[in-house]
Every structure is written in C-alpha cells, then in structure tokens.
PDB file of C-alpha atoms in Angstrom:
ATOM      1  CA  MET A 259     116.251 116.590  -8.516  1.00 47.00           C
ATOM      2  CA  ARG A 260     115.924 114.493  -5.339  1.00 54.00           C
ATOM      3  CA  ARG A 261     112.444 113.601  -4.269  1.00 64.00           C
ATOM      4  CA  THR A 262     111.078 113.704  -0.738  1.00 76.00           C
ATOM      5  CA  SER A 263     112.914 111.282   1.567  1.00 79.00           C
ATOM      6  CA  PHE A 264     111.047 108.455   3.268  1.00 81.00           C
ATOM      7  CA  HIS A 265     114.077 107.504   5.337  1.00 80.00           C
ATOM      8  CA  GLY A 266     112.584 108.332   8.729  1.00 78.00           C
ATOM      9  CA  TRP A 267     109.114 106.982   8.088  1.00 81.00           C
ATOM     10  CA  PRO A 268     107.878 104.248  10.453  1.00 79.00           C
ATOM     11  CA  CYS A 269     107.355 101.887   7.535  1.00 82.00           C
ATOM     12  CA  SER A 270     109.800  99.329   6.073  1.00 82.00           C
ATOM     13  CA  ILE A 271     108.204  99.684   2.649  1.00 82.00           C
ATOM     14  CA  ALA A 272     108.686 103.489   2.627  1.00 83.00           C
ATOM     15  CA  ARG A 273     112.286 103.194   3.826  1.00 84.00           C
ATOM     16  CA  THR A 274     113.032 100.611   1.109  1.00 86.00           C
ATOM     17  CA  VAL A 275     111.457 102.858  -1.524  1.00 83.00           C
ATOM     18  CA  ASP A 276     113.721 105.623  -0.303  1.00 82.00           C
ATOM     19  CA  ILE A 277     116.720 103.465  -1.369  1.00 82.00           C
ATOM     20  CA  LEU A 278     115.264 102.157  -4.564  1.00 82.00           C
ATOM     21  CA  GLY A 279     113.744 105.398  -5.725  1.00 75.00           C
ATOM     22  CA  ASP A 280     112.842 104.355  -9.262  1.00 85.00           C
ATOM     23  CA  GLY A 281     112.785 101.595 -11.813  1.00 89.00           C
ATOM     24  CA  TRP A 282     116.409 102.125 -12.924  1.00 94.00           C
ATOM     25  CA  THR A 283     117.621 101.083  -9.434  1.00 94.00           C
ATOM     26  CA  LEU A 284     115.696  97.821  -9.573  1.00 93.00           C
ATOM     27  CA  LEU A 285     117.007  97.153 -13.110  1.00 94.00           C
ATOM     28  CA  VAL A 286     120.574  97.770 -12.009  1.00 96.00           C
ATOM     29  CA  LEU A 287     120.095  95.278  -9.155  1.00 96.00           C
ATOM     30  CA  ARG A 288     118.538  92.802 -11.595  1.00 95.00           C
ATOM     31  CA  GLU A 289     121.559  93.069 -13.827  1.00 96.00           C
ATOM     32  CA  VAL A 290     123.904  92.498 -10.875  1.00 98.00           C
ATOM     33  CA  PHE A 291     121.932  89.394  -9.969  1.00 96.00           C
ATOM     34  CA  PHE A 292     122.196  88.270 -13.595  1.00 95.00           C
ATOM     35  CA  GLY A 293     125.984  88.598 -13.427  1.00 96.00           C
ATOM     36  CA  GLU A 294     126.798  92.082 -14.642  1.00 98.00           C
ATOM     37  CA  SER A 295     129.188  94.099 -12.488  1.00 98.00           C
ATOM     38  CA  ARG A 296     130.826  96.726 -14.684  1.00 98.00           C
ATOM     39  CA  PHE A 297     129.758 100.230 -15.532  1.00 97.00           C
ATOM     40  CA  ASP A 298     130.008  99.811 -19.298  1.00 97.00           C
ATOM     41  CA  GLY A 299     128.201  96.510 -19.025  1.00 97.00           C
ATOM     42  CA  PHE A 300     125.227  98.224 -17.346  1.00 98.00           C
ATOM     43  CA  ILE A 301     125.252 100.851 -20.054  1.00 97.00           C
ATOM     44  CA  GLY A 302     125.214  98.157 -22.756  1.00 97.00           C
ATOM     45  CA  THR A 303     122.494  95.983 -21.267  1.00 95.00           C
ATOM     46  CA  LEU A 304     120.198  98.716 -19.956  1.00 96.00           C
ATOM     47  CA  GLY A 305     120.758 101.661 -22.321  1.00 96.00           C
ATOM     48  CA  ILE A 306     120.815 103.877 -19.236  1.00 96.00           C
ATOM     49  CA  ALA A 307     122.357 107.333 -19.305  1.00 97.00           C
ATOM     50  CA  ARG A 308     125.821 107.518 -17.681  1.00 97.00           C
ATOM     51  CA  ASN A 309     124.811 110.191 -15.140  1.00 97.00           C
ATOM     52  CA  THR A 310     121.657 108.233 -14.131  1.00 96.00           C
ATOM     53  CA  LEU A 311     123.694 105.027 -13.744  1.00 97.00           C
ATOM     54  CA  THR A 312     126.344 106.858 -11.658  1.00 97.00           C
ATOM     55  CA  ASP A 313     123.588 108.165  -9.363  1.00 95.00           C
ATOM     56  CA  ARG A 314     121.937 104.758  -8.991  1.00 96.00           C
ATOM     57  CA  LEU A 315     125.208 102.927  -8.309  1.00 97.00           C
ATOM     58  CA  ARG A 316     126.204 105.562  -5.724  1.00 96.00           C
ATOM     59  CA  ARG A 317     122.764 105.243  -4.044  1.00 94.00           C
ATOM     60  CA  LEU A 318     123.068 101.455  -3.883  1.00 96.00           C
ATOM     61  CA  GLU A 319     126.618 101.660  -2.539  1.00 97.00           C
ATOM     62  CA  GLU A 320     125.664 104.251   0.117  1.00 95.00           C
ATOM     63  CA  ALA A 321     122.733 102.017   1.146  1.00 94.00           C
ATOM     64  CA  GLY A 322     125.092  99.068   1.556  1.00 97.00           C
ATOM     65  CA  LEU A 323     123.598  96.830  -1.162  1.00 97.00           C
ATOM     66  CA  LEU A 324     126.635  97.082  -3.480  1.00 98.00           C
ATOM     67  CA  GLU A 325     130.327  97.546  -2.917  1.00 98.00           C
ATOM     68  CA  ARG A 326     132.732  98.954  -5.437  1.00 97.00           C
ATOM     69  CA  ARG A 327     136.023  97.177  -6.087  1.00 97.00           C
ATOM     70  CA  ALA A 328     138.804  98.261  -8.447  1.00 96.00           C
ATOM     71  CA  TYR A 329     139.566  95.679 -11.144  1.00 95.00           C
ATOM     72  CA  GLN A 330     141.862  97.841 -13.257  1.00 94.00           C
ATOM     73  CA  SER A 331     144.291 100.540 -12.155  1.00 94.00           C
ATOM     74  CA  ASP A 332     145.155 102.563 -15.291  1.00 93.00           C
ATOM     75  CA  PRO A 333     142.593 103.983 -15.791  1.00 94.00           C
ATOM     76  CA  VAL A 334     140.866 102.969 -12.566  1.00 94.00           C
ATOM     77  CA  ARG A 335     137.731 100.923 -13.239  1.00 95.00           C
ATOM     78  CA  HIS A 336     135.422  99.365 -10.716  1.00 97.00           C
ATOM     79  CA  ALA A 337     133.198  96.347 -10.460  1.00 98.00           C
ATOM     80  CA  TYR A 338     129.994  96.629  -8.424  1.00 98.00           C
ATOM     81  CA  LEU A 339     129.389  93.585  -6.271  1.00 98.00           C
ATOM     82  CA  LEU A 340     126.609  92.543  -3.992  1.00 98.00           C
ATOM     83  CA  THR A 341     127.056  92.769  -0.252  1.00 98.00           C
ATOM     84  CA  ASP A 342     125.272  90.465   2.144  1.00 98.00           C
ATOM     85  CA  LYS A 343     122.548  93.129   2.372  1.00 97.00           C
ATOM     86  CA  GLY A 344     122.350  93.224  -1.418  1.00 97.00           C
ATOM     87  CA  ARG A 345     122.201  89.425  -1.760  1.00 98.00           C
ATOM     88  CA  ASP A 346     119.355  89.408   0.738  1.00 97.00           C
ATOM     89  CA  PHE A 347     117.367  91.581  -1.684  1.00 95.00           C
ATOM     90  CA  PHE A 348     117.120  88.717  -4.176  1.00 96.00           C
ATOM     91  CA  GLY A 349     113.803  87.495  -2.716  1.00 95.00           C
ATOM     92  CA  VAL A 350     112.248  90.893  -3.395  1.00 94.00           C
ATOM     93  CA  LEU A 351     113.304  90.819  -7.070  1.00 93.00           C
ATOM     94  CA  ALA A 352     112.172  87.215  -7.392  1.00 95.00           C
ATOM     95  CA  ALA A 353     108.748  88.158  -5.976  1.00 94.00           C
ATOM     96  CA  ILE A 354     108.453  91.114  -8.403  1.00 92.00           C
ATOM     97  CA  ASN A 355     109.469  88.759 -11.214  1.00 93.00           C
ATOM     98  CA  ALA A 356     106.814  86.212 -10.206  1.00 94.00           C
ATOM     99  CA  TRP A 357     104.140  88.924 -10.165  1.00 92.00           C
ATOM    100  CA  GLY A 358     105.295  90.204 -13.545  1.00 92.00           C
ATOM    101  CA  ASP A 359     105.269  86.684 -14.987  1.00 93.00           C
ATOM    102  CA  ARG A 360     101.640  86.273 -13.879  1.00 92.00           C
ATOM    103  CA  TRP A 361     100.272  89.701 -14.819  1.00 92.00           C
ATOM    104  CA  GLN A 362     102.606  91.254 -17.378  1.00 92.00           C
ATOM    105  CA  SER A 363     103.628  88.353 -19.643  1.00 90.00           C
ATOM    106  CA  GLY A 364     102.205  88.256 -23.146  1.00 87.00           C
ATOM    107  CA  ASP A 365     100.815  85.335 -25.090  1.00 92.00           C
ATOM    108  CA  GLU A 366     104.361  84.214 -25.936  1.00 93.00           C
ATOM    109  CA  GLY A 367     105.036  83.418 -22.272  1.00 94.00           C
ATOM    110  CA  VAL A 368     107.453  84.565 -19.593  1.00 93.00           C
ATOM    111  CA  PRO A 369     110.619  86.254 -20.757  1.00 93.00           C
ATOM    112  CA  THR A 370     112.961  84.610 -18.258  1.00 93.00           C
ATOM    113  CA  VAL A 371     112.764  81.534 -16.054  1.00 95.00           C
ATOM    114  CA  LEU A 372     114.409  81.036 -12.668  1.00 95.00           C
ATOM    115  CA  ARG A 373     115.999  77.630 -12.183  1.00 97.00           C
ATOM    116  CA  HIS A 374     116.825  76.404  -8.690  1.00 97.00           C
ATOM    117  CA  THR A 375     120.260  74.916  -9.113  1.00 97.00           C
ATOM    118  CA  ALA A 376     120.062  72.844  -5.928  1.00 97.00           C
ATOM    119  CA  CYS A 377     117.179  70.722  -7.266  1.00 98.00           C
ATOM    120  CA  GLY A 378     117.414  71.429 -10.982  1.00 98.00           C
ATOM    121  CA  HIS A 379     113.783  72.581 -11.341  1.00 98.00           C
ATOM    122  CA  ASP A 380     112.354  75.787 -12.745  1.00 98.00           C
ATOM    123  CA  THR A 381     110.788  77.818  -9.964  1.00 97.00           C
ATOM    124  CA  ARG A 382     109.082  81.079  -9.020  1.00 96.00           C
ATOM    125  CA  ALA A 383     109.043  82.999  -5.809  1.00 96.00           C
ATOM    126  CA  ARG A 384     106.318  82.446  -3.244  1.00 95.00           C
ATOM    127  CA  VAL A 385     105.712  84.422  -0.108  1.00 95.00           C
ATOM    128  CA  VAL A 386     105.015  82.098   2.786  1.00 96.00           C
ATOM    129  CA  CYS A 387     104.580  82.428   6.551  1.00 97.00           C
ATOM    130  CA  SER A 388     107.872  82.052   8.314  1.00 96.00           C
ATOM    131  CA  SER A 389     106.181  79.984  11.048  1.00 97.00           C
ATOM    132  CA  CYS A 390     103.863  77.547   9.221  1.00 97.00           C
ATOM    133  CA  ASP A 391     105.086  77.771   5.559  1.00 96.00           C
ATOM    134  CA  GLU A 392     101.540  78.479   4.304  1.00 97.00           C
ATOM    135  CA  PRO A 393     101.277  81.041   1.469  1.00 95.00           C
ATOM    136  CA  LEU A 394     100.620  84.586   2.629  1.00 94.00           C
ATOM    137  CA  HIS A 395      97.678  86.432   1.119  1.00 95.00           C
ATOM    138  CA  HIS A 396      96.710  89.941   2.029  1.00 94.00           C
ATOM    139  CA  GLU A 397      93.313  88.893   3.385  1.00 96.00           C
ATOM    140  CA  ASP A 398      94.978  86.524   5.831  1.00 95.00           C
ATOM    141  CA  VAL A 399      97.342  89.047   7.374  1.00 93.00           C
ATOM    142  CA  THR A 400      96.846  91.864   9.848  1.00 91.00           C
ATOM    143  CA  VAL A 401      99.314  94.576  10.619  1.00 89.00           C
ATOM    144  CA  ARG A 402     100.168  95.757  14.138  1.00 89.00           C
ATOM    145  CA  THR A 403     102.691  98.167  15.505  1.00 88.00           C
ATOM    146  CA  GLY A 404     106.123  96.812  16.236  1.00 88.00           C
ATOM    147  CA  PRO A 405     108.781  97.866  18.719  1.00 90.00           C
ATOM    148  CA  GLY A 406     110.176 100.468  16.278  1.00 89.00           C
ATOM    149  CA  PHE A 407     106.901 102.283  15.765  1.00 89.00           C
ATOM    150  CA  PRO A 408     107.160 105.837  17.107  1.00 89.00           C
ATOM    151  CA  PRO A 409     104.994 106.084  20.259  1.00 89.00           C
ATOM    152  CA  ARG A 410     104.119 109.739  19.455  1.00 89.00           C
ATOM    153  CA  LEU A 411     102.164 108.592  16.394  1.00 89.00           C
ATOM    154  CA  LEU A 412      99.972 106.381  18.536  1.00 86.00           C
ATOM    155  CA  ASP A 413      98.389 109.536  20.024  1.00 87.00           C
ATOM    156  CA  ASP A 414      96.499 109.923  16.718  1.00 89.00           C
ATOM    157  CA  PRO A 415      93.182 107.975  16.929  1.00 90.00           C
ATOM    158  CA  ALA A 416      93.285 107.297  13.180  1.00 90.00           C
ATOM    159  CA  VAL A 417      96.679 105.588  13.565  1.00 88.00           C
ATOM    160  CA  ARG A 418      95.467 103.572  16.561  1.00 85.00           C
ATOM    161  CA  ALA A 419      92.443 102.406  14.535  1.00 88.00           C
ATOM    162  CA  ARG A 420      94.610 101.257  11.602  1.00 88.00           C
ATOM    163  CA  PHE A 421      97.377  99.642  13.645  1.00 85.00           C
ATOM    164  CA  PRO A 422      96.351  97.966  16.856  1.00 75.00           C
ATOM    165  CA  ALA A 423      99.017  97.744  19.551  1.00 69.00           C
ATOM    166  CA  GLY A 424     101.255  94.713  19.322  1.00 60.00           C
ATOM    167  CA  GLU A 425     100.436  93.087  22.698  1.00 50.00           C
ATOM    168  CA  ASP A 426      97.538  91.029  21.366  1.00 46.00           C
ATOM    169  CA  ALA A 427      99.619  89.158  18.804  1.00 43.00           C
ATOM    170  CA  GLY A 428     101.976  86.237  19.226  1.00 44.00           C
ATOM    171  CA  THR A 429     105.744  86.388  19.538  1.00 43.00           C
ATOM    172  CA  GLY A 430     106.300  87.996  16.109  1.00 45.00           C
ATOM    173  CA  PRO A 431     108.594  86.981  13.270  1.00 47.00           C
TER     174      PRO A 431
END
C-alpha cells in the first residue's frame, strides 16, 4: 500500500523522503554504492523479498537515481547502475553513515570504514558551509523561504513566523 505522497510539498527533505520511502530503499542504494548491481545480488546481500526489491528498484529508476541496463539476453537480466543524480546521493549516505558510526556503533567499533582513495586516508562525512567551509551545526543555521516556496503559504502567519522572507539574507547557496 502506497503511503501519502510528499512530492508537491515545499520542502526538499519531504520530497526526498517521497523517493526514499523506507529503509529498504536506502539499503538498496548502499549496496549499489558498495558495488552490487544485480537483482539476485541484492537478494543475497540484503535478504529482501523479491516483490519489495522490485518495487524499490522501480521507484529509484523512476526517480532517476538508477538506470537499468540489460547484461544478458536469454533470459533478459538487468544491472542497476547509478545515474549522475544517483551518484550525487552518495554524500547523503555518507552523512547517515557518519551519524550511525557515532551514535549506533557498539563497543566493538564501527562496522565499515570509508577510505578516501585520492589521499589514502580513512574518512567520514562532514557537513560544511559551501561558502566558508566551517562545519554546519543546527544552532548556527537559520531557514528562510527560497524562490520555490509557494507564495500562497506565506499568507499564513504561522508560516511567516517560522520562515522569514528571503530578502534579508545574502546571495544564497
């Protein structure tokens, strides 16, 4: 059963949740980033039900994060490969991984380690300001409406109180 859609919401987080939907979708993406691309491989590594996997792969393909390419013709079998949009999602997974390493790892330590091949060092994701490279913390950030925020919602005083109009801020991202 399909849940309520957040597709039209004026919030990038809600719209992203609309694509991801649940934990299986994130785990499928994780496996693709780790090198898996075949249906049976996902079944083997995740233990996911075939119908659930079919739904998640279809959702990721429709959203433009994965593309399906035939690698065998008789019977037809497909590999699921990251698109540019899908590759751009890596930072999100790396940030989730860093949070999980900090707050969900047991006494035995982190289960996986990211290694930056360019410099050869182990690393973890950090969220930094795109202008000054300082780490971003929630207490150091304010949210304002952007050009895509629906003007009709600004008629609500509660919305105006939560999201000041964008004119007072700098040039944006």
